[in-house]
């Protein structure tokens, strides 16, 4: 009987702990891809100071004309932002012209864009809640 109660107690504690620590996921659909060349680099950021510099998590996806999907699993609750670009020549960087304007298609969460500068964290951020799935459609 004591062993039975111990097992029940352990199962109860495990269930309570797992329900309180349900990590979420972020699903991204990248739309308006012009061709099948190269890859799409997708970065998930959790630190505003590192936005557009060092992602918390990232994915590389084979480009496909039209749209592709990307999912980040086990994302803890908090504020995040997404940045992505179509790396057509697969050199691992967003190519720009001589004045810094991107030559490759890019996008960020909330489809935030600035006219004369890079997108800002405050416009791209979103909240992930415990145990929820957040979806984003980002147009290049």
The first five atom37 places (N, CA, C, CB, O) and aatype in JSON, in Angstrom:
{
  "aatype": [20, 20, 20, 20, 20, 20, 20, 20, 20, 20, 20, 20, 20, 20, 20, 20, 20, 20, 20, 20, 20, 20, 20, 20, 20, 20, 20, 20, 20, 20, 20, 20, 20, 20, 20, 20, 20, 20, 20, 20, 20, 20, 20, 20, 20, 20, 20, 20, 20, 20, 20, 20, 20, 20, 20, 20, 20, 20, 20, 20, 20, 20, 20, 20, 20, 20, 20, 20, 20, 20, 20, 20, 20, 20, 20, 20, 20, 20, 20, 20, 20, 20, 20, 20, 20, 20, 20, 20, 20, 20, 20, 20, 20, 20, 20, 20, 20, 20, 20, 20, 20, 20, 20, 20, 20, 20, 20, 20, 20, 20, 20, 20, 20, 20, 20, 20, 20, 20, 20, 20, 20, 20, 20, 20, 20, 20, 20, 20, 20, 20, 20, 20, 20, 20, 20, 20, 20, 20, 20, 20],
  "atom_mask": [
    [1, 1, 1, 1, 1],
    [1, 1, 1, 1, 1],
    [1, 1, 1, 1, 1],
    [1, 1, 1, 1, 1],
    [1, 1, 1, 1, 1],
    [1, 1, 1, 1, 1],
    [1, 1, 1, 1, 1],
    [1, 1, 1, 1, 1],
    [1, 1, 1, 1, 1],
    [1, 1, 1, 1, 1],
    [1, 1, 1, 1, 1],
    [1, 1, 1, 1, 1],
    [1, 1, 1, 1, 1],
    [1, 1, 1, 1, 1],
    [1, 1, 1, 1, 1],
    [1, 1, 1, 1, 1],
    [1, 1, 1, 1, 1],
    [1, 1, 1, 1, 1],
    [1, 1, 1, 1, 1],
    [1, 1, 1, 1, 1],
    [1, 1, 1, 1, 1],
    [1, 1, 1, 1, 1],
    [1, 1, 1, 1, 1],
    [1, 1, 1, 1, 1],
    [1, 1, 1, 1, 1],
    [1, 1, 1, 1, 1],
    [1, 1, 1, 1, 1],
    [1, 1, 1, 1, 1],
    [1, 1, 1, 1, 1],
    [1, 1, 1, 1, 1],
    [1, 1, 1, 1, 1],
    [1, 1, 1, 1, 1],
    [1, 1, 1, 1, 1],
    [1, 1, 1, 1, 1],
    [1, 1, 1, 1, 1],
    [1, 1, 1, 1, 1],
    [1, 1, 1, 1, 1],
    [1, 1, 1, 1, 1],
    [1, 1, 1, 1, 1],
    [1, 1, 1, 1, 1],
    [1, 1, 1, 1, 1],
    [1, 1, 1, 1, 1],
    [1, 1, 1, 1, 1],
    [1, 1, 1, 1, 1],
    [1, 1, 1, 1, 1],
    [1, 1, 1, 1, 1],
    [1, 1, 1, 1, 1],
    [1, 1, 1, 1, 1],
    [1, 1, 1, 1, 1],
    [1, 1, 1, 1, 1],
    [1, 1, 1, 1, 1],
    [1, 1, 1, 1, 1],
    [1, 1, 1, 1, 1],
    [1, 1, 1, 1, 1],
    [1, 1, 1, 1, 1],
    [1, 1, 1, 1, 1],
    [1, 1, 1, 1, 1],
    [1, 1, 1, 1, 1],
    [1, 1, 1, 1, 1],
    [1, 1, 1, 1, 1],
    [1, 1, 1, 1, 1],
    [1, 1, 1, 1, 1],
    [1, 1, 1, 1, 1],
    [1, 1, 1, 1, 1],
    [1, 1, 1, 1, 1],
    [1, 1, 1, 1, 1],
    [1, 1, 1, 1, 1],
    [1, 1, 1, 1, 1],
    [1, 1, 1, 1, 1],
    [1, 1, 1, 1, 1],
    [1, 1, 1, 1, 1],
    [1, 1, 1, 1, 1],
    [1, 1, 1, 1, 1],
    [1, 1, 1, 1, 1],
    [1, 1, 1, 1, 1],
    [1, 1, 1, 1, 1],
    [1, 1, 1, 1, 1],
    [1, 1, 1, 1, 1],
    [1, 1, 1, 1, 1],
    [1, 1, 1, 1, 1],
    [1, 1, 1, 1, 1],
    [1, 1, 1, 1, 1],
    [1, 1, 1, 1, 1],
    [1, 1, 1, 1, 1],
    [1, 1, 1, 1, 1],
    [1, 1, 1, 1, 1],
    [1, 1, 1, 1, 1],
    [1, 1, 1, 1, 1],
    [1, 1, 1, 1, 1],
    [1, 1, 1, 1, 1],
    [1, 1, 1, 1, 1],
    [1, 1, 1, 1, 1],
    [1, 1, 1, 1, 1],
    [1, 1, 1, 1, 1],
    [1, 1, 1, 1, 1],
    [1, 1, 1, 1, 1],
    [1, 1, 1, 1, 1],
    [1, 1, 1, 1, 1],
    [1, 1, 1, 1, 1],
    [1, 1, 1, 1, 1],
    [1, 1, 1, 1, 1],
    [1, 1, 1, 1, 1],
    [1, 1, 1, 1, 1],
    [1, 1, 1, 1, 1],
    [1, 1, 1, 1, 1],
    [1, 1, 1, 1, 1],
    [1, 1, 1, 1, 1],
    [1, 1, 1, 1, 1],
    [1, 1, 1, 1, 1],
    [1, 1, 1, 1, 1],
    [1, 1, 1, 1, 1],
    [1, 1, 1, 1, 1],
    [1, 1, 1, 1, 1],
    [1, 1, 1, 1, 1],
    [1, 1, 1, 1, 1],
    [1, 1, 1, 1, 1],
    [1, 1, 1, 1, 1],
    [1, 1, 1, 1, 1],
    [1, 1, 1, 1, 1],
    [1, 1, 1, 1, 1],
    [1, 1, 1, 1, 1],
    [1, 1, 1, 1, 1],
    [1, 1, 1, 1, 1],
    [1, 1, 1, 1, 1],
    [1, 1, 1, 1, 1],
    [1, 1, 1, 1, 1],
    [1, 1, 1, 1, 1],
    [1, 1, 1, 1, 1],
    [1, 1, 1, 1, 1],
    [1, 1, 1, 1, 1],
    [1, 1, 1, 1, 1],
    [1, 1, 1, 1, 1],
    [1, 1, 1, 1, 1],
    [1, 1, 1, 1, 1],
    [1, 1, 1, 1, 1],
    [1, 1, 1, 1, 1],
    [1, 1, 1, 1, 1],
    [1, 1, 1, 1, 1],
    [1, 1, 1, 1, 1],
    [1, 1, 1, 1, 1]
  ],
  "atom_positions": [
    [[0.83, -1.19, 0.0], [0.0, 0.0, 0.0], [0.87, 1.25, 0.0], [-0.94, 0.0, 1.22], [0.59, 2.22, -0.71]],
    [[1.96, 1.24, 0.82], [2.85, 2.4, 0.9], [3.51, 2.65, -0.46], [3.91, 2.18, 1.99], [3.65, 3.8, -0.88]],
    [[3.92, 1.58, -1.14], [4.55, 1.72, -2.45], [3.54, 2.29, -3.45], [5.09, 0.35, -2.95], [3.9, 3.12, -4.29]],
    [[2.3, 1.85, -3.38], [1.23, 2.34, -4.25], [1.01, 3.84, -4.04], [-0.07, 1.57, -3.99], [0.9, 4.59, -5.01]],
    [[0.94, 4.28, -2.79], [0.75, 5.7, -2.48], [1.95, 6.54, -2.92], [0.5, 5.88, -0.99], [1.78, 7.67, -3.38]],
    [[3.13, 6.01, -2.78], [4.34, 6.71, -3.23], [4.3, 6.91, -4.74], [5.62, 5.93, -2.82], [4.62, 7.99, -5.24]],
    [[3.91, 5.87, -5.47], [3.81, 5.97, -6.93], [2.77, 7.0, -7.33], [3.46, 4.61, -7.53], [3.03, 7.8, -8.23]],
    [[1.63, 7.0, -6.7], [0.56, 7.98, -6.98], [1.08, 9.38, -6.7], [-0.71, 7.68, -6.12], [0.85, 10.29, -7.5]],
    [[1.77, 9.58, -5.59], [2.3, 10.88, -5.22], [3.3, 11.38, -6.27], [2.97, 10.81, -3.82], [3.26, 12.54, -6.67]],
    [[4.2, 10.5, -6.72], [5.19, 10.88, -7.73], [4.5, 11.25, -9.03], [6.19, 9.72, -7.96], [4.87, 12.24, -9.67]],
    [[3.51, 10.47, -9.45], [2.77, 10.79, -10.67], [2.04, 12.12, -10.55], [1.77, 9.67, -10.99], [2.01, 12.9, -11.51]],
    [[1.46, 12.39, -9.41], [0.75, 13.65, -9.18], [1.71, 14.83, -9.25], [0.04, 13.63, -7.82], [1.42, 15.83, -9.91]],
    [[2.84, 14.74, -8.59], [3.84, 15.82, -8.59], [4.37, 16.03, -10.01], [5.02, 15.48, -7.63], [4.52, 17.17, -10.45]],
    [[4.65, 14.94, -10.74], [5.15, 15.05, -12.11], [4.12, 15.74, -13.01], [5.49, 13.66, -12.67], [4.49, 16.59, -13.82]],
    [[2.86, 15.38, -12.87], [1.8, 15.99, -13.66], [1.68, 17.48, -13.36], [0.47, 15.3, -13.4], [1.55, 18.29, -14.28]],
    [[1.71, 17.84, -12.09], [1.61, 19.25, -11.7], [2.8, 20.04, -12.24], [1.53, 19.39, -10.16], [2.63, 21.13, -12.78]],
    [[4.0, 19.49, -12.1], [5.19, 20.19, -12.57], [5.19, 20.33, -14.08], [6.45, 19.46, -12.12], [5.57, 21.38, -14.6]],
    [[4.78, 19.31, -14.8], [4.79, 19.4, -16.26], [3.73, 20.36, -16.76], [4.58, 18.03, -16.88], [3.93, 21.01, -17.78]],
    [[2.59, 20.45, -16.07], [1.56, 21.4, -16.5], [1.97, 22.83, -16.2], [0.24, 21.08, -15.82], [1.49, 23.75, -16.87]],
    [[2.83, 23.05, -15.22], [3.29, 24.39, -14.91], [4.48, 24.78, -15.77], [3.64, 24.49, -13.45], [4.85, 25.96, -15.82]],
    [[5.1, 23.83, -16.44], [6.3, 24.11, -17.22], [6.1, 23.73, -18.68], [7.5, 23.36, -16.63], [7.01, 23.22, -19.33]],
    [[4.91, 23.99, -19.2], [4.64, 23.67, -20.59], [5.27, 24.74, -21.46], [3.13, 23.56, -20.86], [4.84, 25.89, -21.46]],
    [[6.27, 24.36, -22.2], [6.86, 25.3, -23.13], [6.01, 25.39, -24.38], [8.3, 24.9, -23.48], [5.31, 24.45, -24.74]],
    [[6.08, 26.51, -25.0], [5.25, 26.81, -26.16], [6.04, 26.62, -27.43], [4.71, 28.23, -26.07], [7.21, 26.23, -27.41]],
    [[5.38, 26.9, -28.55], [6.08, 26.87, -29.82], [5.66, 28.07, -30.64], [5.79, 25.56, -30.58], [4.59, 28.65, -30.46]],
    [[6.55, 28.43, -31.56], [6.32, 29.55, -32.46], [6.35, 29.0, -33.88], [7.38, 30.68, -32.26], [7.36, 28.46, -34.33]],
    [[5.23, 29.14, -34.58], [5.13, 28.67, -35.96], [5.17, 29.87, -36.89], [3.83, 27.84, -36.17], [4.46, 30.85, -36.7]],
    [[6.03, 29.77, -37.91], [6.23, 30.88, -38.85], [5.95, 30.4, -40.26], [7.66, 31.46, -38.74], [6.48, 29.37, -40.69]],
    [[5.13, 31.14, -40.98], [4.93, 30.91, -42.4], [5.58, 32.07, -43.14], [3.41, 30.77, -42.77], [5.21, 33.22, -42.93]],
    [[6.54, 31.77, -44.0], [7.23, 32.78, -44.77], [6.59, 32.8, -46.15], [8.77, 32.5, -44.85], [6.6, 31.8, -46.87]],
    [[6.05, 33.95, -46.53], [5.3, 34.08, -47.77], [6.03, 34.98, -48.76], [3.91, 34.63, -47.49], [6.94, 35.73, -48.4]],
    [[5.6, 34.88, -50.02], [6.08, 35.76, -51.08], [7.54, 35.47, -51.47], [5.95, 37.21, -50.65], [8.28, 36.38, -51.83]],
    [[7.93, 34.19, -51.4], [9.28, 33.8, -51.8], [9.3, 33.77, -53.33], [9.69, 32.4, -51.19], [8.49, 33.09, -53.96]],
    [[10.22, 34.52, -53.92], [10.24, 34.74, -55.37], [10.79, 33.57, -56.18], [11.04, 35.95, -55.69], [10.43, 33.4, -57.34]],
    [[11.67, 32.74, -55.57], [12.27, 31.64, -56.33], [12.75, 30.53, -55.38], [13.44, 32.15, -57.19], [12.63, 30.65, -54.16]],
    [[13.29, 29.47, -55.97], [13.76, 28.31, -55.21], [15.25, 28.37, -54.87], [13.48, 27.05, -55.99], [15.8, 27.41, -54.33]],
    [[15.91, 29.46, -55.18], [17.35, 29.57, -54.95], [17.67, 29.71, -53.47], [17.92, 30.76, -55.72], [16.97, 30.43, -52.75]],
    [[18.71, 29.03, -53.01], [19.25, 29.23, -51.67], [18.38, 28.75, -50.53], [19.51, 30.65, -51.48], [17.63, 27.78, -50.64]],
    [[18.52, 29.46, -49.41], [17.84, 29.09, -48.17], [17.18, 30.31, -47.53], [18.83, 28.44, -47.18], [17.47, 31.45, -47.87]],
    [[16.28, 30.03, -46.62], [15.68, 31.07, -45.79], [16.29, 30.91, -44.4], [14.08, 30.98, -45.75], [16.19, 29.84, -43.8]],
    [[16.91, 31.96, -43.88], [17.48, 31.94, -42.53], [16.49, 32.66, -41.62], [18.9, 32.62, -42.48], [16.16, 33.83, -41.84]],
    [[16.03, 31.95, -40.57], [15.03, 32.48, -39.66], [15.62, 32.52, -38.26], [13.73, 31.62, -39.69], [16.07, 31.5, -37.74]],
    [[15.62, 33.7, -37.63], [16.14, 33.87, -36.28], [15.05, 34.25, -35.31], [17.23, 34.92, -36.26], [14.22, 35.11, -35.6]],
    [[15.04, 33.61, -34.15], [14.13, 33.94, -33.05], [14.97, 34.65, -31.99], [13.4, 32.66, -32.47], [15.96, 34.1, -31.52]],
    [[14.56, 35.84, -31.62], [15.31, 36.67, -30.67], [14.52, 36.85, -29.39], [15.65, 38.05, -31.3], [13.3, 37.02, -29.42]],
    [[15.22, 36.82, -28.25], [14.56, 37.08, -26.98], [15.17, 38.26, -26.22], [14.61, 35.84, -26.12], [14.64, 38.67, -25.19]],
    [[16.26, 38.8, -26.72], [16.94, 39.92, -26.09], [16.92, 41.12, -27.03], [18.41, 39.54, -25.71], [17.51, 41.06, -28.11]],
    [[16.25, 42.21, -26.64], [16.18, 43.38, -27.52], [17.54, 43.9, -27.95], [15.42, 44.48, -26.84], [17.69, 44.4, -29.06]],
    [[18.54, 43.79, -27.09], [19.88, 44.28, -27.41], [20.56, 43.43, -28.5], [20.76, 44.3, -26.15], [21.48, 43.9, -29.16]],
    [[20.1, 42.19, -28.68], [20.7, 41.3, -29.68], [19.84, 41.18, -30.94], [20.91, 39.92, -29.07], [20.2, 40.45, -31.87]],
    [[18.71, 41.9, -30.98], [17.81, 41.83, -32.13], [18.54, 42.2, -33.41], [16.59, 42.75, -31.92], [19.22, 43.22, -33.48]],
    [[18.4, 41.37, -34.42], [19.03, 41.48, -35.73], [20.53, 41.21, -35.7], [18.78, 42.86, -36.29], [21.22, 41.39, -36.71]],
    [[21.05, 40.77, -34.54], [22.48, 40.47, -34.43], [22.72, 39.0, -34.08], [23.13, 41.37, -33.38], [23.31, 38.26, -34.85]],
    [[22.25, 38.59, -32.89], [22.51, 37.23, -32.4], [21.18, 36.59, -31.98], [23.51, 37.25, -31.2], [20.62, 36.96, -30.95]],
    [[20.69, 35.64, -32.77], [19.41, 35.01, -32.41], [19.55, 34.04, -31.23], [18.84, 34.27, -33.61], [20.61, 33.46, -30.99]],
    [[18.45, 33.89, -30.52], [18.33, 32.91, -29.44], [18.27, 31.51, -30.04], [17.07, 33.2, -28.56], [18.93, 30.58, -29.56]],
    [[17.49, 31.36, -31.11], [17.38, 30.11, -31.86], [17.31, 30.49, -33.34], [16.12, 29.26, -31.42], [16.89, 31.6, -33.68]],
    [[17.73, 29.58, -34.21], [17.59, 29.86, -35.64], [17.34, 28.57, -36.41], [18.84, 30.57, -36.17], [17.64, 27.47, -35.95]],
    [[16.8, 28.75, -37.6], [16.53, 27.63, -38.5], [16.96, 28.01, -39.91], [15.02, 27.25, -38.48], [16.89, 29.17, -40.31]],
    [[17.43, 27.0, -40.65], [17.74, 27.15, -42.08], [16.73, 26.28, -42.82], [19.23, 26.73, -42.42], [16.56, 25.1, -42.52]],
    [[16.07, 26.89, -43.79], [15.04, 26.17, -44.54], [15.33, 26.32, -46.03], [13.62, 26.7, -44.19], [15.63, 27.42, -46.49]],
    [[15.23, 25.25, -46.77], [15.4, 25.3, -48.22], [14.33, 26.22, -48.79], [15.32, 23.88, -48.85], [13.15, 26.07, -48.5]],
    [[14.75, 27.18, -49.61], [13.81, 28.1, -50.24], [12.92, 27.35, -51.22], [14.56, 29.25, -50.95], [13.35, 26.42, -51.9]],
    [[11.68, 27.78, -51.28], [10.72, 27.21, -52.22], [9.82, 28.34, -52.69], [9.88, 26.04, -51.56], [9.23, 29.05, -51.87]],
    [[9.71, 28.52, -53.97], [8.88, 29.59, -54.5], [7.48, 29.52, -53.89], [8.81, 29.51, -56.04], [6.86, 28.46, -53.86]],
    [[7.0, 30.65, -53.41], [5.69, 30.7, -52.76], [5.83, 30.88, -51.27], [4.88, 29.45, -53.07], [5.98, 32.0, -50.79]],
    [[5.79, 29.76, -50.53], [5.9, 29.86, -49.07], [6.53, 28.61, -48.47], [4.52, 30.1, -48.44], [6.49, 27.53, -49.06]],
    [[7.1, 28.78, -47.29], [7.64, 27.67, -46.5], [7.27, 27.91, -45.04], [9.2, 27.55, -46.67], [6.89, 29.01, -44.65]],
    [[7.38, 26.86, -44.23], [7.04, 26.95, -42.81], [8.25, 26.61, -41.95], [5.88, 26.01, -42.47], [9.15, 25.88, -42.36]],
    [[8.24, 27.17, -40.76], [9.31, 26.95, -39.78], [8.67, 26.91, -38.4], [10.43, 28.07, -39.88], [7.78, 27.71, -38.12]],
    [[9.11, 26.0, -37.54], [8.58, 25.92, -36.18], [9.71, 25.9, -35.17], [7.69, 24.67, -36.01], [10.66, 25.13, -35.3]],
    [[9.6, 26.76, -34.17], [10.53, 26.76, -33.04], [9.81, 26.07, -31.88], [10.98, 28.23, -32.65], [8.76, 26.53, -31.44]],
    [[10.38, 24.98, -31.41], [9.79, 24.2, -30.32], [10.4, 24.62, -28.98], [9.99, 22.69, -30.55], [11.47, 25.23, -28.93]],
    [[9.71, 24.3, -27.91], [10.2, 24.51, -26.54], [10.61, 25.95, -26.29], [11.38, 23.6, -26.27], [11.71, 26.22, -25.82]],
    [[9.72, 26.87, -26.59], [9.96, 28.29, -26.36], [9.32, 28.67, -25.03], [9.39, 29.17, -27.53], [8.11, 28.53, -24.86]],
    [[10.12, 29.15, -24.11], [9.61, 29.55, -22.79], [8.78, 30.82, -22.92], [10.78, 29.76, -21.79], [8.98, 31.6, -23.86]],
    [[7.85, 31.03, -22.0], [7.05, 32.27, -22.03], [7.95, 33.5, -21.97], [6.05, 32.29, -20.87], [8.99, 33.5, -21.31]],
    [[7.53, 34.56, -22.66], [8.28, 35.82, -22.66], [8.05, 36.59, -23.94], [9.77, 35.55, -22.48], [7.18, 36.25, -24.74]],
    [[8.85, 37.65, -24.12], [8.77, 38.47, -25.32], [9.85, 38.04, -26.31], [8.92, 39.97, -24.98], [10.99, 37.77, -25.92]],
    [[9.47, 37.97, -27.58], [10.36, 37.54, -28.65], [10.13, 38.38, -29.89], [10.16, 36.03, -28.96], [9.16, 39.14, -29.97]],
    [[11.02, 38.24, -30.86], [10.86, 38.81, -32.19], [11.52, 37.86, -33.18], [11.48, 40.26, -32.28], [12.38, 37.07, -32.82]],
    [[11.09, 37.96, -34.43], [11.62, 37.11, -35.49], [12.2, 37.99, -36.59], [10.53, 36.16, -36.06], [11.62, 39.02, -36.94]],
    [[13.32, 37.57, -37.12], [13.91, 38.2, -38.29], [14.3, 37.1, -39.25], [15.14, 39.1, -37.92], [14.79, 36.05, -38.82]],
    [[14.1, 37.32, -40.54], [14.45, 36.3, -41.52], [14.84, 36.96, -42.84], [13.28, 35.33, -41.74], [14.49, 38.11, -43.1]],
    [[15.58, 36.22, -43.65], [15.87, 36.69, -44.99], [16.12, 35.53, -45.93], [17.08, 37.63, -44.98], [16.45, 34.42, -45.51]],
    [[15.95, 35.81, -47.21], [16.15, 34.81, -48.26], [17.6, 34.92, -48.73], [15.14, 35.02, -49.45], [17.95, 35.81, -49.5]],
    [[18.41, 34.01, -48.26], [19.84, 33.98, -48.59], [20.01, 33.22, -49.9], [20.67, 33.32, -47.43], [20.35, 32.04, -49.91]],
    [[19.77, 33.92, -51.0], [19.78, 33.28, -52.32], [21.13, 32.69, -52.69], [19.36, 34.27, -53.38], [21.19, 31.63, -53.32]],
    [[22.22, 33.35, -52.31], [23.55, 32.85, -52.67], [24.19, 32.02, -51.54], [24.46, 34.02, -53.02], [25.35, 31.61, -51.65]],
    [[23.45, 31.77, -50.47], [23.88, 30.93, -49.35], [25.24, 31.33, -48.77], [23.93, 29.49, -49.78], [26.07, 30.47, -48.46]],
    [[25.46, 32.64, -48.64], [26.72, 33.09, -48.03], [26.56, 33.39, -46.54], [27.22, 34.34, -48.75], [27.51, 33.82, -45.89]],
    [[25.37, 33.16, -46.0], [25.14, 33.32, -44.56], [24.95, 34.73, -44.08], [26.26, 32.74, -43.84], [24.93, 34.98, -42.87]],
    [[24.8, 35.68, -45.01], [24.59, 37.08, -44.58], [23.6, 37.75, -45.51], [25.93, 37.86, -44.56], [23.42, 37.35, -46.66]],
    [[22.97, 38.78, -45.0], [22.04, 39.59, -45.79], [22.87, 40.55, -46.64], [21.02, 40.36, -44.87], [23.48, 41.48, -46.12]],
    [[22.87, 40.31, -47.93], [23.64, 41.17, -48.82], [22.98, 42.53, -48.98], [23.81, 40.5, -50.19], [21.76, 42.63, -49.09]],
    [[23.81, 43.57, -48.99], [23.32, 44.94, -49.13], [24.08, 45.65, -50.24], [23.45, 45.72, -47.79], [25.15, 45.21, -50.66]],
    [[23.52, 46.76, -50.71], [24.24, 47.55, -51.71], [25.22, 48.49, -51.02], [23.24, 48.36, -52.59], [25.41, 48.4, -49.8]],
    [[25.85, 49.37, -51.76], [26.91, 50.22, -51.21], [26.44, 51.21, -50.14], [27.56, 50.98, -52.32], [27.26, 51.73, -49.38]],
    [[25.13, 51.47, -50.07], [24.64, 52.36, -49.0], [23.9, 51.6, -47.89], [23.72, 53.43, -49.59], [23.3, 52.22, -47.01]],
    [[23.95, 50.28, -47.95], [23.38, 49.47, -46.88], [21.96, 49.0, -47.07], [23.44, 50.23, -45.65], [21.38, 48.41, -46.16]],
    [[21.38, 49.23, -48.23], [20.02, 48.76, -48.5], [20.08, 47.29, -48.89], [19.34, 49.61, -49.63], [20.86, 46.91, -49.76]],
    [[19.25, 46.44, -48.24], [19.29, 45.0, -48.54], [19.0, 44.69, -50.0], [18.28, 44.28, -47.67], [18.09, 45.25, -50.61]],
    [[19.81, 43.77, -50.57], [19.6, 43.29, -51.94], [18.82, 41.97, -51.93], [20.94, 43.1, -52.66], [18.31, 41.54, -52.96]],
    [[18.74, 41.33, -50.76], [17.98, 40.09, -50.62], [16.72, 40.38, -49.81], [18.85, 38.97, -49.93], [16.7, 41.25, -48.94]],
    [[15.67, 39.63, -50.12], [14.38, 39.84, -49.44], [14.48, 39.48, -47.97], [13.28, 39.01, -50.11], [15.16, 38.52, -47.6]],
    [[13.82, 40.26, -47.13], [13.85, 40.03, -45.68], [12.48, 40.33, -45.09], [14.94, 40.89, -45.0], [11.61, 40.89, -45.76]],
    [[12.3, 39.94, -43.83], [11.07, 40.24, -43.11], [11.27, 40.07, -41.62], [9.93, 39.34, -43.6], [12.24, 39.44, -41.18]],
    [[10.35, 40.63, -40.85], [10.38, 40.48, -39.4], [8.96, 40.22, -38.9], [10.97, 41.74, -38.72], [7.99, 40.42, -39.62]],
    [[8.86, 39.77, -37.66], [7.57, 39.51, -37.06], [6.72, 40.78, -37.09], [7.72, 38.99, -35.63], [7.25, 41.9, -37.06]],
    [[5.43, 40.59, -37.13], [4.44, 41.67, -37.26], [4.59, 42.42, -38.58], [4.57, 42.65, -36.08], [3.98, 43.47, -38.77]],
    [[5.41, 41.88, -39.49], [5.7, 42.53, -40.77], [6.11, 43.98, -40.58], [4.48, 42.46, -41.69], [5.8, 44.85, -41.4]],
    [[6.83, 44.24, -39.48], [7.29, 45.6, -39.15], [8.38, 46.02, -40.11], [7.81, 45.67, -37.69], [9.31, 45.26, -40.38]],
    [[8.27, 47.21, -40.62], [9.3, 47.76, -41.53], [9.47, 49.24, -41.22], [8.9, 47.54, -43.03], [8.52, 49.94, -40.88]],
    [[10.7, 49.68, -41.36], [11.01, 51.1, -41.28], [11.44, 51.54, -42.66], [12.11, 51.4, -40.21], [12.05, 50.77, -43.4]],
    [[11.14, 52.77, -43.02], [11.45, 53.25, -44.35], [12.95, 53.43, -44.58], [10.75, 54.54, -44.6], [13.47, 53.0, -45.6]],
    [[13.63, 54.05, -43.64], [15.04, 54.38, -43.86], [15.99, 53.75, -42.85], [15.21, 55.86, -43.82], [17.14, 54.17, -42.74]],
    [[15.53, 52.74, -42.11], [16.4, 52.07, -41.16], [15.91, 50.65, -40.92], [16.46, 52.86, -39.82], [14.84, 50.26, -41.4]],
    [[16.69, 49.9, -40.18], [16.32, 48.51, -39.86], [15.08, 48.48, -38.98], [17.5, 47.78, -39.16], [14.82, 49.42, -38.24]],
    [[14.3, 47.4, -39.06], [13.13, 47.27, -38.17], [13.55, 47.32, -36.71], [12.39, 45.95, -38.46], [14.66, 46.93, -36.35]],
    [[12.65, 47.81, -35.87], [12.94, 47.96, -34.44], [12.25, 46.87, -33.63], [12.5, 49.35, -33.95], [11.18, 46.38, -34.0]],
    [[12.88, 46.51, -32.51], [12.35, 45.51, -31.59], [10.92, 45.85, -31.17], [13.24, 45.4, -30.35], [10.05, 44.97, -31.19]],
    [[10.67, 47.09, -30.8], [9.36, 47.48, -30.27], [8.23, 47.22, -31.27], [9.36, 48.95, -29.88], [7.09, 46.99, -30.86]],
    [[8.53, 47.25, -32.56], [7.51, 47.0, -33.58], [7.4, 45.52, -33.97], [7.81, 47.83, -34.8], [6.38, 45.08, -34.5]],
    [[8.46, 44.77, -33.71], [8.5, 43.36, -34.11], [8.18, 42.4, -32.97], [9.86, 43.03, -34.67], [7.88, 41.23, -33.22]],
    [[8.23, 42.86, -31.73], [8.09, 41.94, -30.59], [6.67, 41.39, -30.47], [8.47, 42.66, -29.29], [5.69, 41.99, -30.92]],
    [[6.6, 40.22, -29.85], [5.33, 39.56, -29.55], [5.52, 38.74, -28.29], [4.86, 38.65, -30.74], [6.64, 38.49, -27.86]],
    [[4.42, 38.34, -27.69], [4.46, 37.61, -26.43], [4.1, 36.15, -26.63], [3.52, 38.25, -25.41], [3.16, 35.82, -27.34]],
    [[4.88, 35.3, -25.99], [4.6, 33.86, -25.97], [4.12, 33.52, -24.57], [5.88, 33.02, -26.36], [4.78, 33.83, -23.58]],
    [[2.95, 32.88, -24.5], [2.37, 32.47, -23.22], [2.64, 31.0, -22.98], [0.86, 32.76, -23.19], [2.87, 30.24, -23.92]],
    [[2.61, 30.6, -21.73], [2.89, 29.23, -21.33], [1.96, 28.23, -22.01], [2.77, 29.1, -19.82], [0.74, 28.35, -21.92]],
    [[2.54, 27.26, -22.69], [1.78, 26.18, -23.29], [1.01, 26.55, -24.55], [0.84, 25.64, -22.31], [0.18, 25.76, -25.0]],
    [[1.25, 27.7, -25.12], [0.5, 28.16, -26.29], [1.35, 28.08, -27.55], [0.01, 29.6, -26.08], [2.58, 28.01, -27.5]],
    [[0.67, 28.09, -28.69], [1.32, 28.16, -29.98], [1.07, 29.54, -30.56], [0.81, 27.05, -30.95], [-0.07, 29.99, -30.64]],
    [[2.14, 30.21, -30.96], [2.04, 31.53, -31.58], [2.34, 31.36, -33.06], [3.01, 32.57, -30.91], [3.33, 30.73, -33.42]],
    [[1.48, 31.92, -33.92], [1.71, 31.8, -35.36], [1.97, 33.18, -35.96], [0.5, 31.14, -36.04], [1.38, 34.18, -35.55]],
    [[2.87, 33.2, -36.93], [3.21, 34.43, -37.64], [3.27, 34.16, -39.13], [4.56, 35.0, -37.15], [3.83, 33.15, -39.56]],
    [[2.68, 35.04, -39.91], [2.83, 35.03, -41.35], [3.7, 36.23, -41.69], [1.43, 35.09, -42.1], [3.31, 37.37, -41.44]],
    [[4.87, 35.97, -42.24], [5.8, 37.04, -42.55], [6.01, 37.08, -44.06], [7.15, 36.84, -41.81], [6.35, 36.08, -44.69]],
    [[5.79, 38.26, -44.64], [5.96, 38.45, -46.07], [7.33, 39.02, -46.37], [4.86, 39.37, -46.63], [7.77, 39.97, -45.72]],
    [[8.0, 38.43, -47.34], [9.29, 38.94, -47.78], [9.05, 40.13, -48.71], [10.13, 37.84, -48.49], [10.0, 40.73, -49.21]]
  ]
}
